[in-house]
JSON list of C-alpha atoms in Angstrom, two decimals:
[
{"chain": "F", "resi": 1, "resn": "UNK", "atom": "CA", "xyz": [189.22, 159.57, 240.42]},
{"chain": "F", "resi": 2, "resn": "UNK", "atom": "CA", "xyz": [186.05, 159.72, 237.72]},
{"chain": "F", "resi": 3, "resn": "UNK", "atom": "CA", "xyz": [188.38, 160.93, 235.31]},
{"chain": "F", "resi": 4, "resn": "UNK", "atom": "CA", "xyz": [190.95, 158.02, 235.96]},
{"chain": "F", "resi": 5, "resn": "UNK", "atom": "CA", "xyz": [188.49, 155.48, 235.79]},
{"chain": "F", "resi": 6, "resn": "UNK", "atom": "CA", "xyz": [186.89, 157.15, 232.83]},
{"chain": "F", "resi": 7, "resn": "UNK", "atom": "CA", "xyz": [189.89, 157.16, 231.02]},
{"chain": "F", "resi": 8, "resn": "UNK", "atom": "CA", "xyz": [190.76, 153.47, 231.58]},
{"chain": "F", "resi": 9, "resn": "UNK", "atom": "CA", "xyz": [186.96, 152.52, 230.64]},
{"chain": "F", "resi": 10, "resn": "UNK", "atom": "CA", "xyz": [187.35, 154.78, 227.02]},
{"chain": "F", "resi": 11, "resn": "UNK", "atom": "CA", "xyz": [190.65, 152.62, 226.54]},
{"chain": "F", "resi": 12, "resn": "UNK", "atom": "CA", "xyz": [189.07, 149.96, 223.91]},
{"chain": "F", "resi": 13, "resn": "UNK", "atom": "CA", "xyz": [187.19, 152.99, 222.32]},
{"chain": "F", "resi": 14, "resn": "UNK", "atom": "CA", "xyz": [190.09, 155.08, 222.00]},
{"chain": "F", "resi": 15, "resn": "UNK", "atom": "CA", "xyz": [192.06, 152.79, 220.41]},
{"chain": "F", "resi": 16, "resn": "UNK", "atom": "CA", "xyz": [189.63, 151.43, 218.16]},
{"chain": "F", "resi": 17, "resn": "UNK", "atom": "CA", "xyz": [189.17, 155.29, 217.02]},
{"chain": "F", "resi": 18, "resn": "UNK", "atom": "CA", "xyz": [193.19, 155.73, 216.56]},
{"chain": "F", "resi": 19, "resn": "UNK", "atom": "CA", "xyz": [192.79, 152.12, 214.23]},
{"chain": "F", "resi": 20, "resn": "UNK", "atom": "CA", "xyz": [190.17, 153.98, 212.36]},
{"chain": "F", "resi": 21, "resn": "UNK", "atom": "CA", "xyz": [191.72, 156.78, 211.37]},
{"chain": "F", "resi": 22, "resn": "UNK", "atom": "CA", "xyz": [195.17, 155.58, 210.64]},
{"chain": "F", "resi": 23, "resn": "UNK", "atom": "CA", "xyz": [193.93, 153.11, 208.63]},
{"chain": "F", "resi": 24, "resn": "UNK", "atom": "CA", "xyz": [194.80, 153.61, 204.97]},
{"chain": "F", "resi": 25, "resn": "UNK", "atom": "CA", "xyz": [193.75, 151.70, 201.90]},
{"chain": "F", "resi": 26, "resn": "UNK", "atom": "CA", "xyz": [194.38, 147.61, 202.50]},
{"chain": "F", "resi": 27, "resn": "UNK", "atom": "CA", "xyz": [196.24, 147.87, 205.38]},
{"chain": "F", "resi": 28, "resn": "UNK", "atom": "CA", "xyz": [195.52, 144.79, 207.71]},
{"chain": "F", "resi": 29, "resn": "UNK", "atom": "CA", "xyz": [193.99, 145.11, 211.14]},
{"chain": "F", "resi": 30, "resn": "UNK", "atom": "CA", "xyz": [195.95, 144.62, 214.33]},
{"chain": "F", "resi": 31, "resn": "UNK", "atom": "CA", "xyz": [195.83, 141.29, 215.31]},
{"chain": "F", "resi": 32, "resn": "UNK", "atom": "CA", "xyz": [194.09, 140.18, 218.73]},
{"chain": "F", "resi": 33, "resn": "UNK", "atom": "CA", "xyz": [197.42, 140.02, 220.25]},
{"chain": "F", "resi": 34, "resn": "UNK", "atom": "CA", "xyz": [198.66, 143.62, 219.02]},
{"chain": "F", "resi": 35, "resn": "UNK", "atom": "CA", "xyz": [194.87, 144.68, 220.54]},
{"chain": "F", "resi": 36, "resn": "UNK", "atom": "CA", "xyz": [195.75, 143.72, 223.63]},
{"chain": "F", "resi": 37, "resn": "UNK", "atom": "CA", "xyz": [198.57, 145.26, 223.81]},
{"chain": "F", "resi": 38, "resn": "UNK", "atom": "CA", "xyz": [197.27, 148.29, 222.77]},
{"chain": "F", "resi": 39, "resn": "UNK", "atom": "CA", "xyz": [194.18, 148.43, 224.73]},
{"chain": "F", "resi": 40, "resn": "UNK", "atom": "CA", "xyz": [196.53, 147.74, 227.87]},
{"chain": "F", "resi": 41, "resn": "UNK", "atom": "CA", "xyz": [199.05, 150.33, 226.30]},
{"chain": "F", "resi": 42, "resn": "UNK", "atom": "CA", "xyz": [196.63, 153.18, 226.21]},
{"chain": "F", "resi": 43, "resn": "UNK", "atom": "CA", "xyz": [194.83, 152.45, 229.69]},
{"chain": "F", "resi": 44, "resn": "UNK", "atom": "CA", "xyz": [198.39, 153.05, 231.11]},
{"chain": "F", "resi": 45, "resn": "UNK", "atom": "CA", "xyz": [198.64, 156.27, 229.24]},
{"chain": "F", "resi": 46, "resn": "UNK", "atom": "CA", "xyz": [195.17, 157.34, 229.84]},
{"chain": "F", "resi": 47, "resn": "UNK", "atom": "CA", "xyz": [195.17, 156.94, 233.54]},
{"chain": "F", "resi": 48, "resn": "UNK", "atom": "CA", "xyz": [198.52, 158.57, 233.84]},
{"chain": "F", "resi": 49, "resn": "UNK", "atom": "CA", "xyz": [197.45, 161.61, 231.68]},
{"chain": "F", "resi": 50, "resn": "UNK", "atom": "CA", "xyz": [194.86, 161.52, 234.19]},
{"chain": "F", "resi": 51, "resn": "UNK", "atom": "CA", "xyz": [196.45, 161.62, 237.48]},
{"chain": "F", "resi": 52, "resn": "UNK", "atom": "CA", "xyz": [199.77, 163.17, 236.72]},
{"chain": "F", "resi": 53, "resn": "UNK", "atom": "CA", "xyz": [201.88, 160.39, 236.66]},
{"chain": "F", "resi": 54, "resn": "UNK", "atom": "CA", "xyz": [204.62, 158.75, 234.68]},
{"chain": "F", "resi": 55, "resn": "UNK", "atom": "CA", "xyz": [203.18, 156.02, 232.18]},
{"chain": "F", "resi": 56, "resn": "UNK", "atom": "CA", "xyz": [206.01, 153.71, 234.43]},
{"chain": "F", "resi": 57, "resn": "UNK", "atom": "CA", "xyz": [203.99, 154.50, 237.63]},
{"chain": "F", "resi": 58, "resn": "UNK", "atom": "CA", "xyz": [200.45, 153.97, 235.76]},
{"chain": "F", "resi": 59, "resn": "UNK", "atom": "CA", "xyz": [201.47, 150.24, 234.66]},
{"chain": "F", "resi": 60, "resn": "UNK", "atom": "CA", "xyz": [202.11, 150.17, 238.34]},
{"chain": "F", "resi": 61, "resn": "UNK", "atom": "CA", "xyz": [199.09, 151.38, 240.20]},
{"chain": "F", "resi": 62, "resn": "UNK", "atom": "CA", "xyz": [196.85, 149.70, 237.35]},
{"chain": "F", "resi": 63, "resn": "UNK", "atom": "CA", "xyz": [198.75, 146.22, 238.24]},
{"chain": "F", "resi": 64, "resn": "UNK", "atom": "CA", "xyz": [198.68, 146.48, 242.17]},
{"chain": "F", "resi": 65, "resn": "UNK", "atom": "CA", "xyz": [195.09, 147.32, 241.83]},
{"chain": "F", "resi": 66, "resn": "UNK", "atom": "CA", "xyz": [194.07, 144.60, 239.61]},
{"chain": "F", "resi": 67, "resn": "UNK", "atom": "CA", "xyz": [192.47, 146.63, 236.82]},
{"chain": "F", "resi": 68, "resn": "UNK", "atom": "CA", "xyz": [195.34, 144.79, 234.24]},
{"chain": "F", "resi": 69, "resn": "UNK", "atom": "CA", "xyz": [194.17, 141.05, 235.52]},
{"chain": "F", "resi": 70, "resn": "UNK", "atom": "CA", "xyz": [190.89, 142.19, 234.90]},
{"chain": "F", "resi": 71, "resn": "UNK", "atom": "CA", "xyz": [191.18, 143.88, 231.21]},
{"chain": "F", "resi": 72, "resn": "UNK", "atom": "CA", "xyz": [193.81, 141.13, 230.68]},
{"chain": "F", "resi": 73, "resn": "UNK", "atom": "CA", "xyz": [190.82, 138.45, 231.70]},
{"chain": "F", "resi": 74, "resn": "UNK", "atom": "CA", "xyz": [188.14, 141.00, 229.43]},
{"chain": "F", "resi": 75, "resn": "UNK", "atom": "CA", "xyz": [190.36, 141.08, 226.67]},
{"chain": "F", "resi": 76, "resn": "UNK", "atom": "CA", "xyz": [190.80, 137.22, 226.78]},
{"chain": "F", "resi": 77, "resn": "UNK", "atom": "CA", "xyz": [186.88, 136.66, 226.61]},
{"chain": "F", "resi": 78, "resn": "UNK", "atom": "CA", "xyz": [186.08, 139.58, 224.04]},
{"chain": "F", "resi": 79, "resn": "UNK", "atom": "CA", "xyz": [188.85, 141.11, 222.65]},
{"chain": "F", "resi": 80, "resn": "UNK", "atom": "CA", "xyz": [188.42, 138.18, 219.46]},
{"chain": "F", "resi": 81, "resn": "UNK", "atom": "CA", "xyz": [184.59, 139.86, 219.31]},
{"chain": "F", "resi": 82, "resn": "UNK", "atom": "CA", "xyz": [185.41, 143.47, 219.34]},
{"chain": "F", "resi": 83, "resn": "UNK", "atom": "CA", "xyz": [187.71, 142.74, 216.82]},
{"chain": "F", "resi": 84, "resn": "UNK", "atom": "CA", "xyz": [185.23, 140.81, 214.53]},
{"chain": "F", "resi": 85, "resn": "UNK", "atom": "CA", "xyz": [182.69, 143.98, 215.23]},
{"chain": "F", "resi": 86, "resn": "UNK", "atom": "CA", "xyz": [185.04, 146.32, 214.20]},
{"chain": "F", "resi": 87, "resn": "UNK", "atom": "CA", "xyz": [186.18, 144.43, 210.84]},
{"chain": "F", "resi": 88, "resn": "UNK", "atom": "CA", "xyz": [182.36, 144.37, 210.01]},
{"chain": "F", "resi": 89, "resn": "UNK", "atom": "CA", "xyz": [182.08, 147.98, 210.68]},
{"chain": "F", "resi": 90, "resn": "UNK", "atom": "CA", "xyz": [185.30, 148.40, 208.92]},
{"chain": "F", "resi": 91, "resn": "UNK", "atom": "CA", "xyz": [183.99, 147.05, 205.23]},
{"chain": "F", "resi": 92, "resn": "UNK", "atom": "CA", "xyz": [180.58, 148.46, 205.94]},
{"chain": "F", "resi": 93, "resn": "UNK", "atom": "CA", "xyz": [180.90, 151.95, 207.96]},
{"chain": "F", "resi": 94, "resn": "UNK", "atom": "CA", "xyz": [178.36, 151.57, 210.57]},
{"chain": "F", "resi": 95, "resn": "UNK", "atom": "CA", "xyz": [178.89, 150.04, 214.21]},
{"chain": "F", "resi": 96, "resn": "UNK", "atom": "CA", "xyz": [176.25, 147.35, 215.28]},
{"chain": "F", "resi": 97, "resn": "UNK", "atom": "CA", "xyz": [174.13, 150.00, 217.40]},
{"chain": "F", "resi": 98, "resn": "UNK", "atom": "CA", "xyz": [174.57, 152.27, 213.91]},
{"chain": "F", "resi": 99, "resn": "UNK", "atom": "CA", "xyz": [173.23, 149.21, 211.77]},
{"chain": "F", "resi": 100, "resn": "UNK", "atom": "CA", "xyz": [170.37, 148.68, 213.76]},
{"chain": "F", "resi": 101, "resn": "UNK", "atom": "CA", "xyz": [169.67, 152.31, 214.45]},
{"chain": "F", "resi": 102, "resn": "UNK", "atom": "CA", "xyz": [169.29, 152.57, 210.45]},
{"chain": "F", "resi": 103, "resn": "UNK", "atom": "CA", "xyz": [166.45, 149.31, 209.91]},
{"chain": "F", "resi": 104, "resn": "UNK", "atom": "CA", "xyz": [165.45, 150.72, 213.45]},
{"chain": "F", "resi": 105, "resn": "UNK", "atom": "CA", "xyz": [164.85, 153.74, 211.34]},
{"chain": "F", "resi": 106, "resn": "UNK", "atom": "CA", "xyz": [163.05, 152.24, 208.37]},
{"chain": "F", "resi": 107, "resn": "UNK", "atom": "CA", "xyz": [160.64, 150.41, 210.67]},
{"chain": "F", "resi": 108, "resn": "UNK", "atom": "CA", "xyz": [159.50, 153.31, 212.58]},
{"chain": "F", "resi": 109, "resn": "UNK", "atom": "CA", "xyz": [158.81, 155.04, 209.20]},
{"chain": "F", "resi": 110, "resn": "UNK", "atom": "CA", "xyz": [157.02, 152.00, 207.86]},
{"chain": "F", "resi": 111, "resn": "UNK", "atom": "CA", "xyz": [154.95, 152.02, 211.42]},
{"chain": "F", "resi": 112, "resn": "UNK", "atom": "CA", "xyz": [154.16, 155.80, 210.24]},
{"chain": "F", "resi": 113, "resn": "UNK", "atom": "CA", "xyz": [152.20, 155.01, 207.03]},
{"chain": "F", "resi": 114, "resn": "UNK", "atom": "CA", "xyz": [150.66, 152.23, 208.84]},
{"chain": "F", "resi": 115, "resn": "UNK", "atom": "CA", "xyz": [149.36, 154.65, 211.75]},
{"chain": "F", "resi": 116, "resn": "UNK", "atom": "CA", "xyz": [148.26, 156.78, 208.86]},
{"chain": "F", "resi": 117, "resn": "UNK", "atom": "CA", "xyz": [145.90, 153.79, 206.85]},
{"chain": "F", "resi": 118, "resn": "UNK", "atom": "CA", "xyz": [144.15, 153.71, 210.16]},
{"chain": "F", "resi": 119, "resn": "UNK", "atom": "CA", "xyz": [142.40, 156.92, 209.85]},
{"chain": "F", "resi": 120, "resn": "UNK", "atom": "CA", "xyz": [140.36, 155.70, 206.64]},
{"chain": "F", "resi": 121, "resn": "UNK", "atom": "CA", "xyz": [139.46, 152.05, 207.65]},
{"chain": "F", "resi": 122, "resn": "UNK", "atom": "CA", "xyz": [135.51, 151.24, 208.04]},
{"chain": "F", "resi": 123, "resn": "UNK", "atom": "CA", "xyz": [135.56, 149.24, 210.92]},
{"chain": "F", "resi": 124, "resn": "UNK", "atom": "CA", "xyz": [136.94, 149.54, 214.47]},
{"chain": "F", "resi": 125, "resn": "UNK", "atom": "CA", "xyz": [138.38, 145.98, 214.00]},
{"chain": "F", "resi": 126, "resn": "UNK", "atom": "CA", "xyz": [140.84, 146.77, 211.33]},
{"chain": "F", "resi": 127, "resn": "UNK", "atom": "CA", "xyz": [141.68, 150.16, 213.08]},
{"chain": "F", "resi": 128, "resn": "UNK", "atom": "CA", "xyz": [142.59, 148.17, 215.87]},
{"chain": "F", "resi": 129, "resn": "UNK", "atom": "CA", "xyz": [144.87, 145.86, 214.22]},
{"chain": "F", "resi": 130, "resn": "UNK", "atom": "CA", "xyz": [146.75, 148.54, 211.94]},
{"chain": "F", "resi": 131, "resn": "UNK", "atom": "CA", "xyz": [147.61, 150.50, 215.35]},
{"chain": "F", "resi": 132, "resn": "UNK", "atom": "CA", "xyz": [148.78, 147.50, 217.06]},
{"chain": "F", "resi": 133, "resn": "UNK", "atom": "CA", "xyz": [150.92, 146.67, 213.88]},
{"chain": "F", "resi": 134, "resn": "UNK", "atom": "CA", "xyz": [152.52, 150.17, 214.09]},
{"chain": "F", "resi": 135, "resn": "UNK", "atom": "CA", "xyz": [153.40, 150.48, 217.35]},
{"chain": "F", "resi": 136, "resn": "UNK", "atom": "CA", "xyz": [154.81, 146.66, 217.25]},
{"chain": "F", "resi": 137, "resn": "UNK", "atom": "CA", "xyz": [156.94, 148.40, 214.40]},
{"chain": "F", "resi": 138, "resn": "UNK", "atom": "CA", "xyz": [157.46, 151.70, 215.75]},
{"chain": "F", "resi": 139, "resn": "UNK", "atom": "CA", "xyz": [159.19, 149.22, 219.38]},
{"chain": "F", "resi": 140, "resn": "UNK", "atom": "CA", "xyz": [162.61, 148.90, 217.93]},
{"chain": "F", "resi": 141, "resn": "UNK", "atom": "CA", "xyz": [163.00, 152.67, 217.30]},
{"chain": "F", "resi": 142, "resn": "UNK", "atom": "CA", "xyz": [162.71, 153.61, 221.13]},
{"chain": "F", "resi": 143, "resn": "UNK", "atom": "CA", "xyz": [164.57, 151.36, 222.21]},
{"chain": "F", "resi": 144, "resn": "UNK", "atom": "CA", "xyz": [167.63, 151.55, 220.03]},
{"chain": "F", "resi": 145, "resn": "UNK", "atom": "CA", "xyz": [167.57, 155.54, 219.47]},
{"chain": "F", "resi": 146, "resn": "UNK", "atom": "CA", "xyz": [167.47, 156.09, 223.11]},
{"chain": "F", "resi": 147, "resn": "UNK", "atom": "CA", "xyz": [171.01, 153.72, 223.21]},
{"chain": "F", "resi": 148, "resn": "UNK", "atom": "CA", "xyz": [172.17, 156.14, 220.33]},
{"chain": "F", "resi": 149, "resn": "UNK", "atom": "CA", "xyz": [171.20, 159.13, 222.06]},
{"chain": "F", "resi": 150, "resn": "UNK", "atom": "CA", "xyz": [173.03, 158.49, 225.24]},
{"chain": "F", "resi": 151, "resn": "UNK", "atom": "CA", "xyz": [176.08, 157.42, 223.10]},
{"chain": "F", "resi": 152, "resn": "UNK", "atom": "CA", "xyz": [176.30, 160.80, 221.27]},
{"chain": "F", "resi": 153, "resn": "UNK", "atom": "CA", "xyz": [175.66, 162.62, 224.78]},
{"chain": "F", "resi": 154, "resn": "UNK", "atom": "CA", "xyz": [177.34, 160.76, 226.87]},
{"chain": "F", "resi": 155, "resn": "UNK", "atom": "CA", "xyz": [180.43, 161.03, 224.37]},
{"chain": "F", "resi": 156, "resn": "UNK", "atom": "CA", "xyz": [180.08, 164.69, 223.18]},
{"chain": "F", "resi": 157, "resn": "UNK", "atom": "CA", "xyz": [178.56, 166.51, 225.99]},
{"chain": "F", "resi": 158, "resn": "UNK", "atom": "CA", "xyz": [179.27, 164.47, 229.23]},
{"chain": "F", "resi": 159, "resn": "UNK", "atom": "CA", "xyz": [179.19, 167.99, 231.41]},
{"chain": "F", "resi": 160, "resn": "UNK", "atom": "CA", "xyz": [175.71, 168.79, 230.33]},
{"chain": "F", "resi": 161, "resn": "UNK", "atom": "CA", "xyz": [173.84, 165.73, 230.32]},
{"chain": "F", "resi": 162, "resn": "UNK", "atom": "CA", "xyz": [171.49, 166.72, 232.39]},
{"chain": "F", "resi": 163, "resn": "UNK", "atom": "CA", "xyz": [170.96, 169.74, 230.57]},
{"chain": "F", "resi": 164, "resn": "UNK", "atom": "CA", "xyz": [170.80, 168.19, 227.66]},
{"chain": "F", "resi": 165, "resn": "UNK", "atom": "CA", "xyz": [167.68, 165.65, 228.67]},
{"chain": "F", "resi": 166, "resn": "UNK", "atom": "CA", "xyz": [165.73, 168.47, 230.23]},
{"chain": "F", "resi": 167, "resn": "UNK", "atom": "CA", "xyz": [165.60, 170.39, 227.19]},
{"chain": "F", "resi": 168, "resn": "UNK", "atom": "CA", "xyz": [164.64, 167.06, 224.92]},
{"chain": "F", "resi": 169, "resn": "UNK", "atom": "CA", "xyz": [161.90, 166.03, 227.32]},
{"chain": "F", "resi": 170, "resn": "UNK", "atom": "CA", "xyz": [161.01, 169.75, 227.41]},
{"chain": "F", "resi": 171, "resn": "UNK", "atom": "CA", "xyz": [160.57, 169.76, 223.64]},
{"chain": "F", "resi": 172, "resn": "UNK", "atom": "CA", "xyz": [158.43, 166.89, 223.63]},
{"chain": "F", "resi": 173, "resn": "UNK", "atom": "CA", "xyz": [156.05, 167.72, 226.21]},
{"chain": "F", "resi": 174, "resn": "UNK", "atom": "CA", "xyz": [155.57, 171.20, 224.38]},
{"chain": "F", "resi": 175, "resn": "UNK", "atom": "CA", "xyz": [155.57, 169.58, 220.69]},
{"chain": "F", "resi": 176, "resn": "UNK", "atom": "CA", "xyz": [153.12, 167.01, 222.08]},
{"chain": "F", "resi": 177, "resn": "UNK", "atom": "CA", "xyz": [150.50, 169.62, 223.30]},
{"chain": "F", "resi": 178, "resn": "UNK", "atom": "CA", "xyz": [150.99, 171.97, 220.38]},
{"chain": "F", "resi": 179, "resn": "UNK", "atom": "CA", "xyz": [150.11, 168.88, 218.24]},
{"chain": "F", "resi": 180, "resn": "UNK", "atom": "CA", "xyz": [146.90, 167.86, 220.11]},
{"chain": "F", "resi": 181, "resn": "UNK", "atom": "CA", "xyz": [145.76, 171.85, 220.07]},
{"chain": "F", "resi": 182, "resn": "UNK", "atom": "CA", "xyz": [146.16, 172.35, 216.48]},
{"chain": "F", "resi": 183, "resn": "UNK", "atom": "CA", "xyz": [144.35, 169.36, 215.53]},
{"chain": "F", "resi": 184, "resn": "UNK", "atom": "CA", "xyz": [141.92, 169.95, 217.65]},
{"chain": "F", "resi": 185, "resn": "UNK", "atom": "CA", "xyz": [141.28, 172.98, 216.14]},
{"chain": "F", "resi": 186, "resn": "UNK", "atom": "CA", "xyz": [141.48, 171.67, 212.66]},
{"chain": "F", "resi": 187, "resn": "UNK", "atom": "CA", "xyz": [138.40, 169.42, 213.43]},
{"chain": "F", "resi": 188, "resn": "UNK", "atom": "CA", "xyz": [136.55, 171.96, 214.95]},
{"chain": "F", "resi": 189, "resn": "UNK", "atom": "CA", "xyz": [137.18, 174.42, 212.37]},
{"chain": "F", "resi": 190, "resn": "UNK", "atom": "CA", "xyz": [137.29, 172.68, 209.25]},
{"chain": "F", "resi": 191, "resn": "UNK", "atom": "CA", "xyz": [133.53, 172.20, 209.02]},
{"chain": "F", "resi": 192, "resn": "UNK", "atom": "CA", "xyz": [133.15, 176.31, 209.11]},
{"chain": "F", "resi": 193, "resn": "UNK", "atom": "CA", "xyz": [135.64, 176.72, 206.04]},
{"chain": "F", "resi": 194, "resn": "UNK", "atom": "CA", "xyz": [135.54, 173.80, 204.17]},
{"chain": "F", "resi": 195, "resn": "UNK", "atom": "CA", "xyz": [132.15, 172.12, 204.67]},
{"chain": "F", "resi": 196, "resn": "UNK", "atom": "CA", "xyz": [132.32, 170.18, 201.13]},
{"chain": "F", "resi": 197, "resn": "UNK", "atom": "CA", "xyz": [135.24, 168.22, 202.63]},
{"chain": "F", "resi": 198, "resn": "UNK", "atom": "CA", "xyz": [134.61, 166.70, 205.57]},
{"chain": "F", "resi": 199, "resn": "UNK", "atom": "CA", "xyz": [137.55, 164.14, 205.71]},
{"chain": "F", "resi": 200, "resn": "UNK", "atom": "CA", "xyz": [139.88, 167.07, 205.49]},
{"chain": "F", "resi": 201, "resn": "UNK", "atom": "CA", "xyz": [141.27, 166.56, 208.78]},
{"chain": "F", "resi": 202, "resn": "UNK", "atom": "CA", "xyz": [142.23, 163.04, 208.32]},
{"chain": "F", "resi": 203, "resn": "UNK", "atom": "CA", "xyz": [143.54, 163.30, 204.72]},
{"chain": "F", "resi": 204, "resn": "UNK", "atom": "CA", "xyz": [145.95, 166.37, 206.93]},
{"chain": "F", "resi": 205, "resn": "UNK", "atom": "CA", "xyz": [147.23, 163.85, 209.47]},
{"chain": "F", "resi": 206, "resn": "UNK", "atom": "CA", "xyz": [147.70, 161.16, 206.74]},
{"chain": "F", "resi": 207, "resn": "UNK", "atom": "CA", "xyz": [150.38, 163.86, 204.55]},
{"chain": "F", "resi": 208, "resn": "UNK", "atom": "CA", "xyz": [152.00, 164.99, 208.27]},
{"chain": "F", "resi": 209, "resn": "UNK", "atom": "CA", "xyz": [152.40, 160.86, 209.12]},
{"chain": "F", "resi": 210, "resn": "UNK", "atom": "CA", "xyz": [153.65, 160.37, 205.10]},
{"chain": "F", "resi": 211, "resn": "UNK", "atom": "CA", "xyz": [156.27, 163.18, 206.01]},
{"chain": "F", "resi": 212, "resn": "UNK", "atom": "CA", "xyz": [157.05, 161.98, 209.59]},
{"chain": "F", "resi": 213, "resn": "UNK", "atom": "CA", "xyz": [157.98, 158.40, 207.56]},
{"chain": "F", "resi": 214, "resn": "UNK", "atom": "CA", "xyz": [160.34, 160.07, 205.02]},
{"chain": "F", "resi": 215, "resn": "UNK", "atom": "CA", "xyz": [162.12, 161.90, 207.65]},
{"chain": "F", "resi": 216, "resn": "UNK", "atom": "CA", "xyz": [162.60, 158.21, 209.02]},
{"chain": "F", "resi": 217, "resn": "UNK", "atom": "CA", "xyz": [163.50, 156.97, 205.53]},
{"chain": "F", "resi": 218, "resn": "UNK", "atom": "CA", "xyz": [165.79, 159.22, 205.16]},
{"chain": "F", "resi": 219, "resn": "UNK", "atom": "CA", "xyz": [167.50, 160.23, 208.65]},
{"chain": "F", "resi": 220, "resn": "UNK", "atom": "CA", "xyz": [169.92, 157.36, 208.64]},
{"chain": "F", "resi": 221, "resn": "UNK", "atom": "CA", "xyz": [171.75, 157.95, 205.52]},
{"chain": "F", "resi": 222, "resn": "UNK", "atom": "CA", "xyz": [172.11, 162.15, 207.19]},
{"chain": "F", "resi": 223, "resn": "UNK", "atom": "CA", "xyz": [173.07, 160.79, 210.76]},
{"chain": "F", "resi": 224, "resn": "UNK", "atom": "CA", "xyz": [175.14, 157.46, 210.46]},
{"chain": "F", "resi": 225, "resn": "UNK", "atom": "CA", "xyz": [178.13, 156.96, 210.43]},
{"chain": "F", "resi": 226, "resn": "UNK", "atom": "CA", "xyz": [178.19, 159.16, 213.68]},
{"chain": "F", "resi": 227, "resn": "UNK", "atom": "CA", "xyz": [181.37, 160.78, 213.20]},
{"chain": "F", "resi": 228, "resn": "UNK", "atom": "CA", "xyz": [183.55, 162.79, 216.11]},
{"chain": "F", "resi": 229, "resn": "UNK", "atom": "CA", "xyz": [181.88, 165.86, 216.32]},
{"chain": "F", "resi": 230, "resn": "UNK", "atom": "CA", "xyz": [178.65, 163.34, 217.24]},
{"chain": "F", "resi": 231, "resn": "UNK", "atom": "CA", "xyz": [180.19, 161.09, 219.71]},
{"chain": "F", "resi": 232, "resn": "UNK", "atom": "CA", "xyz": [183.92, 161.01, 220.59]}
]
């Protein structure tokens, strides 16, 4: 039954994939009508792939149940959207979730150099302002990466999910108390070895933040578009 409801849920997304990749040169995108019918098309396929039966007795259960009225009555209300979304994504490459993932991106890095100007302001005011500037900028990022995340998951990996978050959260936790360790240790042991420079510590975080903000820089034009082997 997950599988048969999964496969009539994936319906837009599957046939917004096959548009994609038949697609050649100028050729014009289905109309909202031909959408429609494709969308309602491919759910009936789908869900008989998925329970065994004839596309014939698919269109059938799908009716008596309701599920057409209601993609029929989704389709009426957003079909003319998804459409318009996937024309923009068409001339440009990148979904909406991909577009804002990439200024999501460039934010968060921007937040970075920001965090790092902190560490070499004179008064607690300023310090105060310049963190509260970079998280404000650094929001977006968790928000919309998280979306992205699940997307690629979800899509790629949907039997090991859970698997899958353990291990991230896992690698934080670790990375986060490796990080607070080492530095720790840099300001306690950077007055033994290099006593002439006392702001060594801070002019270390401020080139680890600079990198951390061209990773961001340059991460979206590595990860997006988020092709198959991402997220199917």
């Amino acid at each position: 039954l997950d599988a048969a409801l999964a496969a009539v849920r994936g319906s837009v997304y599957a046939v917004l994939e096959r548009y994609k990749s038949s697609r050649s040169g100028q050729a014009p995108i289905p109309s909202h009508e031909e959408f429609a019918a494709d969308v309602l098309a491919q759910s009936s396929r789908a869900l008989g792939a998925a329970l065994g039966r004839s596309r014939e007795e698919a269109e059938a259960i799908l009716e008596v149940t309701g599920a057409f009225r209601d993609m029929r009555s989704w389709l009426t209300r957003r079909g003319e959207k998804t459409l318009a979304q996937f024309r923009k994504q068409d001339q440009g490459g990148l979904d909406r979730l991909e577009r804002q993932g990439s200024w999501s991106s460039l934010l968060h890095g921007l937040s970075w150099l920001i965090y790092a100007l902190m560490f070499f302001t004179g008064t607690v005011s300023s310090s105060a302002g310049l963190l509260f500037l970079s998280a404000l900028l650094a929001a977006p990022e968790i928000v919309v990466w998280a979306s992205l995340l699940t997307r690629v998951v979800a899509g790629s990996y949907p039997e090991s999910q859970g698997r899958i978050y353990s291990a991230i959260n896992l690698y934080q936790m670790l990375c986060g108390i490796v990080g607070l360790l080492l530095y720790g240790w840099l300001m306690n042991s950077s007055t033994e070895w290099a006593p002439s420079f006392p702001l060594l510590p801070f002019w270390a975080t401020g080139a680890l933040l600079i990198v951390c903000a061209l990773i961001d820089f340059v991460a979206p034009r590595l990860i997006f578009p988020i092709g198959p082997k991402r997220a199917r």
